[in-house]
Short mmCIF file of C-alpha atoms and ligand atoms in Angstrom, two decimals:
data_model
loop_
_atom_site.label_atom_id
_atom_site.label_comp_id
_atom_site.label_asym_id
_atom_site.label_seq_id
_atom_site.Cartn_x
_atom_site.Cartn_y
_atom_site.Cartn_z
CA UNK A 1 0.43 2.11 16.63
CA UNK A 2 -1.13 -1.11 15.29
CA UNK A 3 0.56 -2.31 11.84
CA UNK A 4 -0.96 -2.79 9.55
CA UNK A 5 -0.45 -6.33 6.77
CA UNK A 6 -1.90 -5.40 3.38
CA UNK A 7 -1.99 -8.02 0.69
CA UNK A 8 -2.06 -6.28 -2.97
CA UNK A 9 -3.38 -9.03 -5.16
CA UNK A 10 -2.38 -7.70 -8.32
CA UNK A 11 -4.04 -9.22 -11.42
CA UNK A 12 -4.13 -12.35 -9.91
CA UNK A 13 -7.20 -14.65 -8.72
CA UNK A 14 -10.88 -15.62 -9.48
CA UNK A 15 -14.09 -15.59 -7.86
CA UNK A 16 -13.95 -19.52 -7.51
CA UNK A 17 -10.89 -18.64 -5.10
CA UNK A 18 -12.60 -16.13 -2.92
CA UNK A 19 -14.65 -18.37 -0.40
CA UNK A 20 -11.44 -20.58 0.48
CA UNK A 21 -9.10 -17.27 0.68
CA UNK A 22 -11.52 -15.31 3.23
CA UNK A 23 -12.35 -18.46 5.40
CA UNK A 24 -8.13 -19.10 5.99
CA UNK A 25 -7.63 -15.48 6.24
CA UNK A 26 -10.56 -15.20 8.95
CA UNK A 27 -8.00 -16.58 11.29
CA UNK A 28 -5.71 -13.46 11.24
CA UNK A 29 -4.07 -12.20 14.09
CA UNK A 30 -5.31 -9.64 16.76
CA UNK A 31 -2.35 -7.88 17.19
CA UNK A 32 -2.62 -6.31 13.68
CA UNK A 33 -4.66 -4.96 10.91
CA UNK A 34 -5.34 -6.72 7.48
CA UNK A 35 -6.86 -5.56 4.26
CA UNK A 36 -6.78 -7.27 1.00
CA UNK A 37 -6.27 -5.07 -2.16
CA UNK A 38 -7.91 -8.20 -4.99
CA UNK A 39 -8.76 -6.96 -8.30
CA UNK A 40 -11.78 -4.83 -8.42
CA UNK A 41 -14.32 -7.23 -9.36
CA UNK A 42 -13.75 -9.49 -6.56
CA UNK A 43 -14.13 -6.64 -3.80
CA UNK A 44 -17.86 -7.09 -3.84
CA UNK A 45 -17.33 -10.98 -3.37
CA UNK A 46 -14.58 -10.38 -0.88
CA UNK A 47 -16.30 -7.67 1.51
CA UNK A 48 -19.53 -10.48 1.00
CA UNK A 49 -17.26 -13.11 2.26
CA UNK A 50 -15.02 -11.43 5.61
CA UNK A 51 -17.98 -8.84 6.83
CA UNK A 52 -18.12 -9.19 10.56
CA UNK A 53 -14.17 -10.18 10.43
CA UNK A 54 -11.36 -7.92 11.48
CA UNK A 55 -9.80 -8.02 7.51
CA UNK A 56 -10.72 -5.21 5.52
CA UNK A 57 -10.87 -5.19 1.92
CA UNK A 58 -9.28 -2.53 -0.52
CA UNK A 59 -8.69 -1.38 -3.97
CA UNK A 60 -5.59 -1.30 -6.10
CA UNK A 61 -6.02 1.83 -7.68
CA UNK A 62 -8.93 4.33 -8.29
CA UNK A 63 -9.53 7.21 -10.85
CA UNK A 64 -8.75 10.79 -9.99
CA UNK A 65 -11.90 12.15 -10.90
CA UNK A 66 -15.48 11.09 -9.17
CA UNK A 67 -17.20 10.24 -12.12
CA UNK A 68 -17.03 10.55 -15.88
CA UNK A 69 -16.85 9.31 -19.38
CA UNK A 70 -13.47 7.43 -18.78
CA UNK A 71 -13.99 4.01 -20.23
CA UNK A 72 -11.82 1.22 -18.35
CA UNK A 73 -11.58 3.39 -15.40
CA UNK A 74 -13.21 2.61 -11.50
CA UNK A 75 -14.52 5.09 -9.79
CA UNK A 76 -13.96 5.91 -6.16
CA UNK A 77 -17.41 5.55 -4.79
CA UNK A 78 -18.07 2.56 -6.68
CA UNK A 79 -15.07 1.16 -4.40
CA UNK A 80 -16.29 2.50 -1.49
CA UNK A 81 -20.31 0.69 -2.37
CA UNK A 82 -19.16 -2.16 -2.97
CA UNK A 83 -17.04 -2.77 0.26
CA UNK A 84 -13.93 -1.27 -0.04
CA UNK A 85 -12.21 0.74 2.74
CA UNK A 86 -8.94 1.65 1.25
CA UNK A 87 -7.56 2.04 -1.96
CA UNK A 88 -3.74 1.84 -3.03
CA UNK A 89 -2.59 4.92 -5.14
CA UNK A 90 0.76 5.28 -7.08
CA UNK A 91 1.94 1.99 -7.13
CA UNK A 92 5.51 2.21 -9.18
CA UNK A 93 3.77 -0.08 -11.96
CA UNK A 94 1.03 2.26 -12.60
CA UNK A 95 3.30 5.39 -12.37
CA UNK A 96 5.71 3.06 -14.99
CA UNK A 97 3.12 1.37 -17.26
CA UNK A 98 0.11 4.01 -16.94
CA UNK A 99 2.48 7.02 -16.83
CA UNK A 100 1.22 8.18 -13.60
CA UNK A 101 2.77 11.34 -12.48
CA UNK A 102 2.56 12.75 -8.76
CA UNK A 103 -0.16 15.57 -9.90
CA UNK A 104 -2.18 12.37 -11.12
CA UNK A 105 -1.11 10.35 -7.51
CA UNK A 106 -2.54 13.54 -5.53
CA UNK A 107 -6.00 13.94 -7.78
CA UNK A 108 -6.58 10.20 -6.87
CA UNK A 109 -5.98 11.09 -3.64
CA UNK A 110 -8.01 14.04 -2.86
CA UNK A 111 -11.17 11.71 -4.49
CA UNK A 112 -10.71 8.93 -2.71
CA UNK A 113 -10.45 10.95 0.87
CA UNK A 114 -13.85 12.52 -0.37
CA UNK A 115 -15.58 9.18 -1.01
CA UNK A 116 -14.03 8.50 2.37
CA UNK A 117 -11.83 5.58 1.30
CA UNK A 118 -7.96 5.52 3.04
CA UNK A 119 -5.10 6.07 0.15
CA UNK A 120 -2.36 3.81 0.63
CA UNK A 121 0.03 6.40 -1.46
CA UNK A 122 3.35 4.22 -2.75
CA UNK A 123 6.76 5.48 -3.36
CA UNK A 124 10.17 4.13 -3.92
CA UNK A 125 13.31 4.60 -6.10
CA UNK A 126 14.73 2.41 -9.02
CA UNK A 127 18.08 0.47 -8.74
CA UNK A 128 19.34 3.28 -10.98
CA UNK A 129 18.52 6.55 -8.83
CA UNK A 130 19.77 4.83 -5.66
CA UNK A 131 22.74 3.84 -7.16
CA UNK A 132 23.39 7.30 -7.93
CA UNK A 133 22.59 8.44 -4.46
CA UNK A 134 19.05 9.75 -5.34
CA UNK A 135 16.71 7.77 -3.50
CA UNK A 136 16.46 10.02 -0.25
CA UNK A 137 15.75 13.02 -2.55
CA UNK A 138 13.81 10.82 -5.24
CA UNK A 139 11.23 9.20 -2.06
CA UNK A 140 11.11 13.04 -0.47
CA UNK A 141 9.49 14.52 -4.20
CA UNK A 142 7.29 11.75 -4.91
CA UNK A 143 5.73 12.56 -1.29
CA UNK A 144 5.70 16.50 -1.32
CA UNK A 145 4.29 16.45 -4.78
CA UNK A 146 1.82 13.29 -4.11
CA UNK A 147 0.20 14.13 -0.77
CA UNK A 148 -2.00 17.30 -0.61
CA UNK A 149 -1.05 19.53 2.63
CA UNK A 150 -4.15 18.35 4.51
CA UNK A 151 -3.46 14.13 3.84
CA UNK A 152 -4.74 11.99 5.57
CA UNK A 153 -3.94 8.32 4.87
CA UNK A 154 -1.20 5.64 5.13
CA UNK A 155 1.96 5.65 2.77
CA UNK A 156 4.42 2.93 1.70
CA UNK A 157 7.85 2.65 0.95
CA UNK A 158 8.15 0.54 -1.61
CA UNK A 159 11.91 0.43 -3.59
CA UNK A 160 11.10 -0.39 -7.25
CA UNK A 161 14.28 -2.84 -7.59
CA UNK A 162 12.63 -4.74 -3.82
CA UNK A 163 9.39 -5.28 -5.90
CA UNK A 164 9.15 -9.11 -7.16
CA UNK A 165 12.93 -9.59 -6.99
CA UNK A 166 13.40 -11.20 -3.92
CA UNK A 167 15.88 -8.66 -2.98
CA UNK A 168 15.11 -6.05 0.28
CA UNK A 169 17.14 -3.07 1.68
CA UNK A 170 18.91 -3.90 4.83
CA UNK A 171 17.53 -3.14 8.03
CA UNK A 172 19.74 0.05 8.43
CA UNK A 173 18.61 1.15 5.11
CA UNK A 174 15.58 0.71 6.12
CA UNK A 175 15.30 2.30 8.86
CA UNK A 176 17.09 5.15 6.94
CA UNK A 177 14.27 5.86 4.97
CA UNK A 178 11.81 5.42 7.01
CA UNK A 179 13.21 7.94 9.62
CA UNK A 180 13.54 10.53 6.19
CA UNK A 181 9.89 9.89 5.07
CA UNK A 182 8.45 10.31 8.78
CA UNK A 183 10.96 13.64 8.54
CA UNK A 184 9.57 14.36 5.28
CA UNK A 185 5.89 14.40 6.45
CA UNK A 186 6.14 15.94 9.67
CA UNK A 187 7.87 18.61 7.56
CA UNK A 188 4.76 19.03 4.55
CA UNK A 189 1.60 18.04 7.03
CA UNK A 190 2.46 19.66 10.41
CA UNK A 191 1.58 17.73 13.51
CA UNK A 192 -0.52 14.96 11.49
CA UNK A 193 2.47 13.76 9.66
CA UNK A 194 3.03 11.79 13.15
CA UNK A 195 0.15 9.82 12.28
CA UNK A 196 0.57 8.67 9.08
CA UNK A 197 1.57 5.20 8.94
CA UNK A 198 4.85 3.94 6.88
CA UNK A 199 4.31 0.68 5.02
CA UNK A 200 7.55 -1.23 3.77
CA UNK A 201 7.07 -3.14 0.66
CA UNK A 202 9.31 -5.46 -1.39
CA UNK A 203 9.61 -8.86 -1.22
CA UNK A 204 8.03 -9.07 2.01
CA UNK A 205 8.27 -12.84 3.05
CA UNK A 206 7.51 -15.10 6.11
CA UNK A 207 11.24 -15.72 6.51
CA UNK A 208 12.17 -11.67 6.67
CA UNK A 209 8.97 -10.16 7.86
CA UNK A 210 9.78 -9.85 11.44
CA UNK A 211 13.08 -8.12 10.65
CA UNK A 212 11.34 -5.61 8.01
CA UNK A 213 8.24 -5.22 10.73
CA UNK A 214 10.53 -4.12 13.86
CA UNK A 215 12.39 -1.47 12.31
CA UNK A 216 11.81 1.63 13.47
CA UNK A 217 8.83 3.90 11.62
CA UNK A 218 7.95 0.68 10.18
CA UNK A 219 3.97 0.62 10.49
CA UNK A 220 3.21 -2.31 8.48
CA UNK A 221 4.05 -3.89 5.33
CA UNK A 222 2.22 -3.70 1.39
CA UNK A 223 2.68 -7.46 0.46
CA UNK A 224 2.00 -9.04 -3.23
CA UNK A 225 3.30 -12.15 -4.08
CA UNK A 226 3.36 -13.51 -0.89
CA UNK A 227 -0.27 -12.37 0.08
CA UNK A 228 -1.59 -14.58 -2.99
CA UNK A 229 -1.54 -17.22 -0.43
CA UNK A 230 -3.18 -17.03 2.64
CA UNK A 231 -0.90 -18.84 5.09
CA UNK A 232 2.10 -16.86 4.38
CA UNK A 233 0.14 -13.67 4.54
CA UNK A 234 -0.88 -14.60 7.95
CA UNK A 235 2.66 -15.53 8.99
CA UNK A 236 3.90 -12.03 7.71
CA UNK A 237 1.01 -10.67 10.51
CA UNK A 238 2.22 -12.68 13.23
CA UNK A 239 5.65 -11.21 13.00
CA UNK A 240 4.22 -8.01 13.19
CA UNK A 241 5.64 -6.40 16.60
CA UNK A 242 2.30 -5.80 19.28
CA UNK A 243 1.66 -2.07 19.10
C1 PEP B 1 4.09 -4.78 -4.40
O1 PEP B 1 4.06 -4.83 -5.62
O2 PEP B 1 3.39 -3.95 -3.79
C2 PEP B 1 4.96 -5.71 -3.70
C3 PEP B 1 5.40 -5.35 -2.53
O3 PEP B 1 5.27 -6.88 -4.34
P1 PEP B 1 6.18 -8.09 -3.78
O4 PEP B 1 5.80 -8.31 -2.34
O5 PEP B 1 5.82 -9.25 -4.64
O6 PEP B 1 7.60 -7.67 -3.92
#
C-alpha cells in the first residue's frame, strides 16, 4: 500500500502564502501520496494552485449534516466544489474544544462518504488513560462507535499527549497499536477493514519520520506543525517506505 503524508494546517496561513507553498510542494515524492488539510478558505486557492499535481487537497473538519441553518459551520459538498478530496474528522481538539462525541464523528462521516469526500477519522488516548492502561480499550471505542459498519476511509492514530509536544510512542508501542486498530477493524468492517489505511500522528518530524513510517500497519502519517513548512513536509514523504 502507498502511504500516504497528510499535512493538517490547522489555523495557520494566508492566501499570500499559498502560491509559494504549492510550487515547493509540487516537488513531492512519487513513492507516496500527499494532501494538504489548510483552513477552509484557502482550499479553493490551494486545489487552483496544485491541479494537475499528484498533492491533493483536504479539509479539516466538515459538518455532520448536508446542509442547514448552522451558522459557522462548512458543509460537505461545499468541500468537495471547491477542490477538496478528503476531509479530517474527529481530530482530539475538536472532540476536546467542540465537544465532539463519536455519534457526532460517525454523522460527519456518513456525509462526507455521500458527498464522496475520504474521512480521515482520528483517534488517540490522553497521557491520563494510558497511564492507567486504557489506551488499547480507549483507541478500540472511539473506532467501533466512530466508523459506521460499511466505512470506507483512512483512520489515524493520533495519541493526544504526541500532539504538539514533541514527544512520540516508541516504535514497539507503536506498532502495538497499530496491530490492535488493524485487529479492531477487521473485527467491526469484515474483509474491508484490510484496506483501511492507519495514519500515525504526533510530532511527526524529519528526524523520526522514517522510524514512525516503517512500523508495521503504519500507512502514512497526519502531520501539523511540521507540514506548515514545505521542506520538512517533503522530507517526512521521502522517508516514507516504497509500497
Ligand atoms: C495533529 O494535530 O494532527 C498533529 C499530528 O500535530 P503535530 O504534528 O504538530 O504533533
Amino acid at each position: 500500500m502507498r502511504q500516504l503524508i497528510a499535512g493538517n494546517w490547522k489555523m495557520h496561513g494566508t492566501l499570500a502564502g499559498v502560491a509559494a507553498y504549492a510550487a515547493a510542494i509540487k516537488a513531492a515524492p512519487a513513492h507516496a501520496d500527499m494532501l494538504i488539510c489548510p483552513p477552509s478558505p484557502l482550499i479553493e486557492p490551494f486545489a487552483r494552485a496544485l491541479a494537475g499535481s499528484a498533492v491533493a487537497v483536504g479539509a479539516q473538519d466538515c459538518h455532520g449534516a448536508p446542509q442547514g441553518a448552522h451558522t459557522g459551520d462548512v458543509h460537505a459538498p461545499l468541500l468537495r466544489d471547491a477542490g477538496a478530496t478528503h476531509v479530517i474528522l474527529g481530530h482530539s481538539e475538536r472532540r476536546e474544544s467542540h465537544g465532539e462525541t463519536n455519534a457526532h464523528v460517525q454523522a460527519k462521516v456518513q456525509t462526507a462518504v455521500a458527498a464522496r469526500l475520504i474521512p480521515i477519522v482520528c483517534v488517540g488516548e490522553s497521557q491520563a488513560q494510558r497511564d492507567a492502561g486504557e489506551a488499547l480499550h480507549v483507541v478500540k471505542s472511539q473506532l467501533i462507535h466512530s466508523l459506521p459498519a460499511d466505512f470506507t476511509g483512512v483512520v489515524a492514530y493520533e495519541p493526544i499527549w504526541a500532539i504538539g509536544t514533541g514527544l512520540t510512542p516508541t516504535e514497539d508501542d507503536v506498532a502495538a497499536m497499530h496491530g490492535a486498530i488493524r485487529a479492531a477493524l477487521l473485527d467491526h468492517l469484515g474483509d474491508a477493514g484490510g484496506t483501511v489505511k492507519i495514519l500515525y500522528g504526533g510530532s511527526v518530524k524529519p528526524g523520526n519520520a522514517a522510524s514512525l513510517l516503517g512500523q508495521p500497519e503504519v500507512g502514512g502519517a497526519l502531520v501539523g506543525g511540521a507540514s506548515l513548512k514545505p521542506e520538512d513536509l517533503l522530507a517526512i514523504a521521502a522517508a516514507a517506505p516504497r509500497g
